[in-house]
XYZ file of C-alpha atoms in Angstrom:
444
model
C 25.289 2.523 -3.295
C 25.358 6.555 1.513
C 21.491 10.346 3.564
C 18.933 10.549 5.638
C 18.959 8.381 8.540
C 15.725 6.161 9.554
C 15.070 6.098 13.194
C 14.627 2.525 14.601
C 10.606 3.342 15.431
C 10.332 3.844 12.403
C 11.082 1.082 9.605
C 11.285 -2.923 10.161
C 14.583 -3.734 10.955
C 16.213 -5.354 8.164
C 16.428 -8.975 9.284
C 12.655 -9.091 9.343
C 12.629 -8.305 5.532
C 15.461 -10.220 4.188
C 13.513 -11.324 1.139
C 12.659 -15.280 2.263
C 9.780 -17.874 2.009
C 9.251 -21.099 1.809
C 9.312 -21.357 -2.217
C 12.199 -19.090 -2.140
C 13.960 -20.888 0.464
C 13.389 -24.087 -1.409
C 15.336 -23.002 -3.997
C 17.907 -21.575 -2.625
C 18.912 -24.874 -1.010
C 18.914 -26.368 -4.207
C 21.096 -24.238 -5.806
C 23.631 -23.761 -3.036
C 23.954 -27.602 -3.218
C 25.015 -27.355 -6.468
C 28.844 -27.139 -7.456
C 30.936 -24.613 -9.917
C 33.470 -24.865 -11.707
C 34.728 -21.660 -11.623
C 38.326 -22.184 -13.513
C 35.857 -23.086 -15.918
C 34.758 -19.796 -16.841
C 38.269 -18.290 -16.992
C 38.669 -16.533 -20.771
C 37.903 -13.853 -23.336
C 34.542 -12.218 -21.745
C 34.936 -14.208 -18.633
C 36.315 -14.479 -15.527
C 40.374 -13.601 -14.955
C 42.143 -16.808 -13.537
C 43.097 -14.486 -10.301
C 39.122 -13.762 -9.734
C 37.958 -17.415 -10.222
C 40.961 -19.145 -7.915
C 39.724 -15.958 -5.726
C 35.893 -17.330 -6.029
C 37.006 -20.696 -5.576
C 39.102 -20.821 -2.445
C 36.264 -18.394 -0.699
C 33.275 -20.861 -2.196
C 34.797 -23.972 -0.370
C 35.156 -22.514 2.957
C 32.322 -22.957 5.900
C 31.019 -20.002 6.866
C 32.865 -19.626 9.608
C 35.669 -19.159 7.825
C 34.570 -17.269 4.799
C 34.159 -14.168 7.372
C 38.071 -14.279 7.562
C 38.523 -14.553 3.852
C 36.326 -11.213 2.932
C 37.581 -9.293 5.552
C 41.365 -9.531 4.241
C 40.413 -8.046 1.225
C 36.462 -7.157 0.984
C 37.146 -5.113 -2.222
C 38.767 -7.899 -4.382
C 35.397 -9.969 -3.643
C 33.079 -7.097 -4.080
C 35.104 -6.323 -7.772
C 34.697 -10.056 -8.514
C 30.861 -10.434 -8.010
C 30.431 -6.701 -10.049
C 32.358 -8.753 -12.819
C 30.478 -12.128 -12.534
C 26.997 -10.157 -12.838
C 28.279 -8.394 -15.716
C 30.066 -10.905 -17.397
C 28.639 -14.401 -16.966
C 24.943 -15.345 -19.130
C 24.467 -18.944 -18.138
C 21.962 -19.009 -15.901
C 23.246 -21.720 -13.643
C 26.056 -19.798 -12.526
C 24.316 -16.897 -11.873
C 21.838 -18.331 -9.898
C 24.614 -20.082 -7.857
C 26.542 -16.537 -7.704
C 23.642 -14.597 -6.490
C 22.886 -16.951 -3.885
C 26.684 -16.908 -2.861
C 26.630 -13.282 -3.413
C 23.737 -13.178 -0.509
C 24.922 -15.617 1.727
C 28.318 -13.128 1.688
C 25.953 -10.066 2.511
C 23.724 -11.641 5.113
C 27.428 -12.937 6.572
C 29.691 -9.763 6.751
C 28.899 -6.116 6.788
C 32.520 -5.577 5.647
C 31.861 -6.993 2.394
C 28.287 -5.436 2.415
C 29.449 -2.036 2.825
C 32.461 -2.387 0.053
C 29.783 -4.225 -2.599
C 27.156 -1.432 -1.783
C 29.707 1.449 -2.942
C 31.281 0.185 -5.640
C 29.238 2.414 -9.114
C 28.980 -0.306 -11.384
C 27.105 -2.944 -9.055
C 23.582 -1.313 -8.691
C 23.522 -1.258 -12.765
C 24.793 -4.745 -13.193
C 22.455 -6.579 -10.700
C 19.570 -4.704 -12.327
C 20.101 -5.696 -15.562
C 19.394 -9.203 -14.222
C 16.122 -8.259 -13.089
C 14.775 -8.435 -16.579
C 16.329 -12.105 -16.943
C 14.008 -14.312 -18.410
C 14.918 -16.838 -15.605
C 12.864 -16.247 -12.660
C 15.001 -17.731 -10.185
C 17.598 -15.332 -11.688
C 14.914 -12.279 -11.135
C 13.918 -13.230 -7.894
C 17.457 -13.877 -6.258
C 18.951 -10.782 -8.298
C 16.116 -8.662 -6.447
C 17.021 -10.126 -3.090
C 20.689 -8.853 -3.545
C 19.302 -5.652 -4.144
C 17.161 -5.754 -1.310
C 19.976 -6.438 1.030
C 22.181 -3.998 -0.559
C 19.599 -1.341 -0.373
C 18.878 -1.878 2.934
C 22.570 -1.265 3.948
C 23.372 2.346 2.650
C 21.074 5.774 3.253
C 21.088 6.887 -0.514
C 20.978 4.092 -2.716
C 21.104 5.075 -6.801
C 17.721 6.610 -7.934
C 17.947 4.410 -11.236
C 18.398 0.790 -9.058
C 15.431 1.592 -6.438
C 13.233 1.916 -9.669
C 14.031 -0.673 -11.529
C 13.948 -2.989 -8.186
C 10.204 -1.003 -7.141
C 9.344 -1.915 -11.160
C 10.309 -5.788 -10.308
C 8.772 -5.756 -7.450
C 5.226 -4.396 -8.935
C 5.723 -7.503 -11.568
C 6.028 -9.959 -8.851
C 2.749 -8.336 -7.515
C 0.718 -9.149 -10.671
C 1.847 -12.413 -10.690
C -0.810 -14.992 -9.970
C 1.676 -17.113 -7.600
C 1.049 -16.047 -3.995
C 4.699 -17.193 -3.166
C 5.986 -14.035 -5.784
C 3.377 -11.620 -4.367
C 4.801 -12.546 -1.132
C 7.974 -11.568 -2.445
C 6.677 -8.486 -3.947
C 5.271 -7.113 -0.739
C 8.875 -8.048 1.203
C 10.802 -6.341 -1.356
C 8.611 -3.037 -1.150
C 9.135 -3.388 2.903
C 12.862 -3.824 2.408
C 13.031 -0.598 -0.337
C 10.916 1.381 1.542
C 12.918 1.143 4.912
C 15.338 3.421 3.559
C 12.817 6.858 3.470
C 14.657 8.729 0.707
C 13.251 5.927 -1.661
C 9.416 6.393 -0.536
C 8.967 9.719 -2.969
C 9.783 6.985 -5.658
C 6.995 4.052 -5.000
C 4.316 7.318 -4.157
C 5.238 9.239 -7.808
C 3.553 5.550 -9.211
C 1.167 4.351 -6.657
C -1.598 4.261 -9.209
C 0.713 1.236 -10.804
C 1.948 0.190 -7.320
C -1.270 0.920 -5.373
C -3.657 -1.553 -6.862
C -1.931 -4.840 -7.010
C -1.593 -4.596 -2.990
C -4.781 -3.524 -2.931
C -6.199 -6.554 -4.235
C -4.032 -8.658 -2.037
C -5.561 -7.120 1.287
C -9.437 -7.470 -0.441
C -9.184 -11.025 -1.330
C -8.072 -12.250 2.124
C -5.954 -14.853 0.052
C -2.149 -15.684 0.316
C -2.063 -15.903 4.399
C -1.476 -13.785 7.074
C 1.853 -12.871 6.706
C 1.578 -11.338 3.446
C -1.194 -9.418 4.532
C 1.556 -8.285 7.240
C 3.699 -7.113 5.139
C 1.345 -5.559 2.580
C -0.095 -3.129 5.045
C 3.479 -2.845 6.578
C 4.085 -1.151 2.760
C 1.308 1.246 3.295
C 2.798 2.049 6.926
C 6.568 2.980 6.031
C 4.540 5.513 2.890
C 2.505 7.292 5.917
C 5.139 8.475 7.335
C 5.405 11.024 4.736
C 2.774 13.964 4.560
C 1.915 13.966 0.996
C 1.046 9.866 0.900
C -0.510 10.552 4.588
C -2.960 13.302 3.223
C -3.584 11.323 0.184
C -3.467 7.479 0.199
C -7.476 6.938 1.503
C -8.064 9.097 -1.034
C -6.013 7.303 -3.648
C -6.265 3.652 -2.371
C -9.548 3.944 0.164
C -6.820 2.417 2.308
C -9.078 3.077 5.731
C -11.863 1.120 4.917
C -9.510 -1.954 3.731
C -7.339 -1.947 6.524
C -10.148 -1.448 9.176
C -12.094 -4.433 7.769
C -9.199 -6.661 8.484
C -8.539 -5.257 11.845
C -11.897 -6.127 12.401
C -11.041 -9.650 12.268
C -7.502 -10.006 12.561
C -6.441 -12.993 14.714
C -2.244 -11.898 15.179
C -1.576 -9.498 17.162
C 1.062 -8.219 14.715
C -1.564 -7.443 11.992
C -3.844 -5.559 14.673
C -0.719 -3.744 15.740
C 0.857 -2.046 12.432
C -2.858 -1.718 10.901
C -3.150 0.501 14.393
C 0.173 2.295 13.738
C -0.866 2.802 10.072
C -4.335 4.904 11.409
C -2.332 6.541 14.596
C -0.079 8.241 11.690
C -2.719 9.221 8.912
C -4.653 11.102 12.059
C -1.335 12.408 13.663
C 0.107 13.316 9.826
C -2.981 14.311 8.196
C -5.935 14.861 10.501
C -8.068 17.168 8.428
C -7.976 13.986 6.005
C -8.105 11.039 8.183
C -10.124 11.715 10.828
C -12.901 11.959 9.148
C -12.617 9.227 7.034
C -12.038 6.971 10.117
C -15.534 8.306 11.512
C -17.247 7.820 8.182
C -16.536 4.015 7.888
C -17.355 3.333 11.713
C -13.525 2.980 12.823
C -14.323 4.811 16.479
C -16.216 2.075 17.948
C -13.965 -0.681 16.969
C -10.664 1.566 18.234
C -12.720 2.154 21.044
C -13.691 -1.981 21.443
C -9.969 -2.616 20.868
C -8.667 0.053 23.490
C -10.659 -1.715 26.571
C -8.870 -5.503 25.346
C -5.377 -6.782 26.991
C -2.059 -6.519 24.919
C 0.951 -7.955 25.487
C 2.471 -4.997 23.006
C 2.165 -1.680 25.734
C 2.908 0.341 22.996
C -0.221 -1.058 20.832
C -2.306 -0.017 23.897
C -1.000 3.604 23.843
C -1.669 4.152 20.564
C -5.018 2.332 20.552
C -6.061 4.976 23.938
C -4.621 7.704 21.836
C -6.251 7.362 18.511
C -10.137 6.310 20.528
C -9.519 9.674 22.377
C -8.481 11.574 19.037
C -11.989 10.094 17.276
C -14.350 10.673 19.732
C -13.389 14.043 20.633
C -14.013 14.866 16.856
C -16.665 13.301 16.939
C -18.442 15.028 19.959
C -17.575 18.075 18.091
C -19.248 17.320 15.038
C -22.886 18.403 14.356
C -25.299 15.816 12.276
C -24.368 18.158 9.339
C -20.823 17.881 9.690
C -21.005 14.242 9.643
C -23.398 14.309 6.571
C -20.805 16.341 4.694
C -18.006 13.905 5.794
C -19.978 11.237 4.477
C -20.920 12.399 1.110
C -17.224 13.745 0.460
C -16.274 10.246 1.375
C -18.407 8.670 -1.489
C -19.364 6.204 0.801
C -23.248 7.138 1.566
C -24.971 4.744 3.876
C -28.709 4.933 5.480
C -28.221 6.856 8.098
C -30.688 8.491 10.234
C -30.317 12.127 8.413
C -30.890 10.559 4.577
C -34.612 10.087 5.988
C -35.200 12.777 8.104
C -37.653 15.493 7.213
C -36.026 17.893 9.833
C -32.621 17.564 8.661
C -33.587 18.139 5.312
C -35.604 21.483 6.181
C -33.422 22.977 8.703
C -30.329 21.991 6.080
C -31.129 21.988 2.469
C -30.028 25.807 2.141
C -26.234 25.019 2.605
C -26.873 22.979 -0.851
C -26.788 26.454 -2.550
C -23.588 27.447 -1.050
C -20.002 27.427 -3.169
C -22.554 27.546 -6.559
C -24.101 24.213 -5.467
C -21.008 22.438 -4.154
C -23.064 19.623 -2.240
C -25.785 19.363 -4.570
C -22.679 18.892 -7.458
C -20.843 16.301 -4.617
C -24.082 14.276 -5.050
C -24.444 14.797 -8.834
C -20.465 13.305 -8.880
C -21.496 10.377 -6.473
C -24.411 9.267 -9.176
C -22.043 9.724 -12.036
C -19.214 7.685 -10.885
C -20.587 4.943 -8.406
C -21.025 1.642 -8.753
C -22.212 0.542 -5.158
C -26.088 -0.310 -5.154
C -26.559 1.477 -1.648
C -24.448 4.535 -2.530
C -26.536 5.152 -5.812
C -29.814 4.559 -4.191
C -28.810 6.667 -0.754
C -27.438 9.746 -3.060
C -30.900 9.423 -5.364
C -33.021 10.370 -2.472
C -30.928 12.993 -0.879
C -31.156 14.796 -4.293
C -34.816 14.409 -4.642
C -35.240 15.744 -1.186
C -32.711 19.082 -2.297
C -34.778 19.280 -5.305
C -38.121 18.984 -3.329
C -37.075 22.124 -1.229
C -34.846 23.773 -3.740
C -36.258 23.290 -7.136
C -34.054 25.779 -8.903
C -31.466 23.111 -7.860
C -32.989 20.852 -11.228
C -30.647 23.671 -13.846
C -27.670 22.065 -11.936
C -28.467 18.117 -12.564
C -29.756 19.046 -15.753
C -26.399 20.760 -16.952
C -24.582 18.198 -15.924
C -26.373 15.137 -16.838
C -27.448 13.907 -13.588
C -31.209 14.069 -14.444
C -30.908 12.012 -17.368
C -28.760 9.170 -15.281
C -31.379 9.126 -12.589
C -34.180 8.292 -15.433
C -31.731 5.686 -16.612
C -31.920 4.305 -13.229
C -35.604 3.698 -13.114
C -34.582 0.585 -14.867
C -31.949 -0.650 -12.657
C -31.964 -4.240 -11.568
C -31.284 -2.819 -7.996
C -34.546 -2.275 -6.813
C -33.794 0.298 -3.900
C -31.621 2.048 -6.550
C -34.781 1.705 -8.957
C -37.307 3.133 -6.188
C -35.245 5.800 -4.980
C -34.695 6.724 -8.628
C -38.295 6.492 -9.565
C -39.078 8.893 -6.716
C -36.316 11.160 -7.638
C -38.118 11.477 -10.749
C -41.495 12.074 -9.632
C -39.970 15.557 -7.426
C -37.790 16.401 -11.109
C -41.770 16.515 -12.474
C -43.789 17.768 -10.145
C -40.829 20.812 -9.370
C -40.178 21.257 -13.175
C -43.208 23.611 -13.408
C -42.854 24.605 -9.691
């Protein structure tokens, strides 16, 4: 299972995603307490005698020990485990052989490296993904993990069937598997050939996480790691320039850096927005103004750190924001909010000098903006957004009135009447006004 090199700055390194918790742990130390029998599995469709005395002699060593064993002849064991993964179907001996298989991994790099190469491995521990015992599932994907984590190139087929497990973990509605889905991401996604992979099905990936970092639920370190998933993709341009559009990872993330109390959740949330503005700026930096992010970089740049680099970055990125936003004119920001989708009352929604000095750029690009807002009406379900976007277009259509053929052709006019009867009631006064301006300019 041997490409491109990931610099040390930028993945995890691999001890810190070794695919552990305490459920996980738990039953681990269960199994491993267990004893096999492994002469017992010696026969047609089985084991050879040679590979279980093999498995044997190496299972009753300490560890200490074992190290000896593998390195003698790392290929023999590597051969056997292929064989037991292919061969064996009772469960209990394949829980106890994935958890020996592990301990091996995690023990010598010898053994590792010979497992990790041989062809037929990657398919065989797969197939055990799809066990119908979860123990076998979860340990089979923690093999994986760890074998992915050791070679630059791992097969294209394995990383997506271990990405596919991982995403079922994720739905799960056990916190301790989610946990486990966000660790195995981190592990797969260490290894930067395998990102293209997750980002070609983010819109299956994407939400599950998504939902993890709204709720607030399953504790801190799983938010760690699910935002450390989102970090490892944005190093790569094409998730960079696209995830806050895909995800609306900014807003997420920012919310919980808000009022993050570890340090380490404050710092990779940080190193997530210091490479989507570095990466993608045009994107990012914007988006980071829309949702208020410069004054709490800025509030988080003038606080001690014990992590100098977190203090760097935090200068950096509160110099990057507020020089674009010096340069930005009240229009500018107006645009970046509306192409956000996230309209708020600010100061320009209400003012009758923005408005009149403005409104003409409506028309330009065949009634881009004007269309933006149409879009915002049509696809919104946020009270505030509907009810901000309802005025602005009765104040276009108050100084433009030619601008009512647009809504009309594409159905906006008819939602906005809807809307006169929405329980909301900003959205149904803003609505109701919006009306009045479609009558009065209708004969205009």
């Amino acid at each position: 299972m041997a490409t491109e090199t990931i610099t040390a700055e930028e993945v995890p390194s691999p001890a810190s995603v070794i695919f552990s918790n305490g459920y996980l742990d738990e039953l681990v130390d269960n199994i491993r307490s267990r004893t096999v029998t492994w002469s017992s599995h010696v026969g047609a469709g089985g084991l050879t005698e040679g590979e279980a005395s093999a498995l044997a002699s190496v299972d009753r060593l300490p560890n200490s020990s074992r190290l000896d064993a593998l390195s003698k002849d790392p290929s023999l064991y590597g051969n056997i485990f292929c064989s037991l993964f292919t061969k064996i179907t009772r469960v209990d001996v394949l829980q106890y052989s994935l958890v020996l298989a592990s301990d091996l991994i995690l023990a010598d790099e010898g053994f590792t490296a010979t497992l990790s190469s041989l062809p037929a491995i990657g398919e065989s521990l797969a197939s055990l993904l799809d066990n119908e015992d979860d123990a076998v599932a979860l340990l089979a994907a923690k093999v994986i993990n760890l074998l992915i984590l050791a070679t630059d190139r791992p097969p294209v087929a394995v990383v997506q069937k271990a990405l596919d497990a991982a995403c079922r973990f994720s739905t799960s509605n056990d916190y301790n598997r989610k946990d486990l889905a966000a660790q195995s991401y981190v592990a797969i996604l260490s290894v930067k050939c395998t990102r293209s992979l997750f980002w070609a099905k983010i819109t299956t990936y994407g939400p599950p996480l998504l939902e993890i970092l709204k709720s607030g639920k399953g504790g801190l370190q799983l938010q760690y790691y699910t935002i450390l998933v989102f970090w490892l993709l944005s190093f790569e341009r094409e998730p960079a320039e696209q995830l806050n559009k895909k995800c609306d990872i900014i807003p997420i993330v920012l919310d919980i850096m808000k009022i993050a109390i570890k340090e380490k959740i404050i710092r990779v949330s940080v190193s997530l927005f210091y490479n989507l503005v570095t990466i993608a700026p045009d994107e990012n930096i914007p988006a980071l103004l829309v949702v208020s992010g410069l004054p709490v970089v800025k509030s988080m740049a003038q606080r001690k750190w014990t992590d100098t680099e977190l203090e760097s970055d935090l200068v950096t990125l509160s110099t990057t924001l507020q020089e674009a936003h010096d340069s930005m004119s009240t229009f500018d920001e107006y645009v970046t909010e509306l192409t956000s989708g996230r309209l708020r009352w600010s100061p320009a929604h209400k003012s009758i000098d923005f408005w009149k000095r403005n409104v003409e750029q409506f028309k330009d690009d065949n009634w881009k903006l004007l269309k933006e807002l149409a879009k915002v009406i049509s696809t919104s379900n946020d009270n505030t957004v509907l009810a901000v976007a309802s005025n602005d277009i009765g104040q276009v259509i108050t100084e433009l009135p030619e601008g009512l053929r647009v809504l009309q052709q594409m159905g906006t006019k008819t939602k906005i009447m809807e809307m006169m009867g929405h329980p909301d009631p900003d959205v149904k006064y803003q609505a109701l006004k919006a009306t009045q301006v479609f009558v009065a300019r209708a004969f205009a």
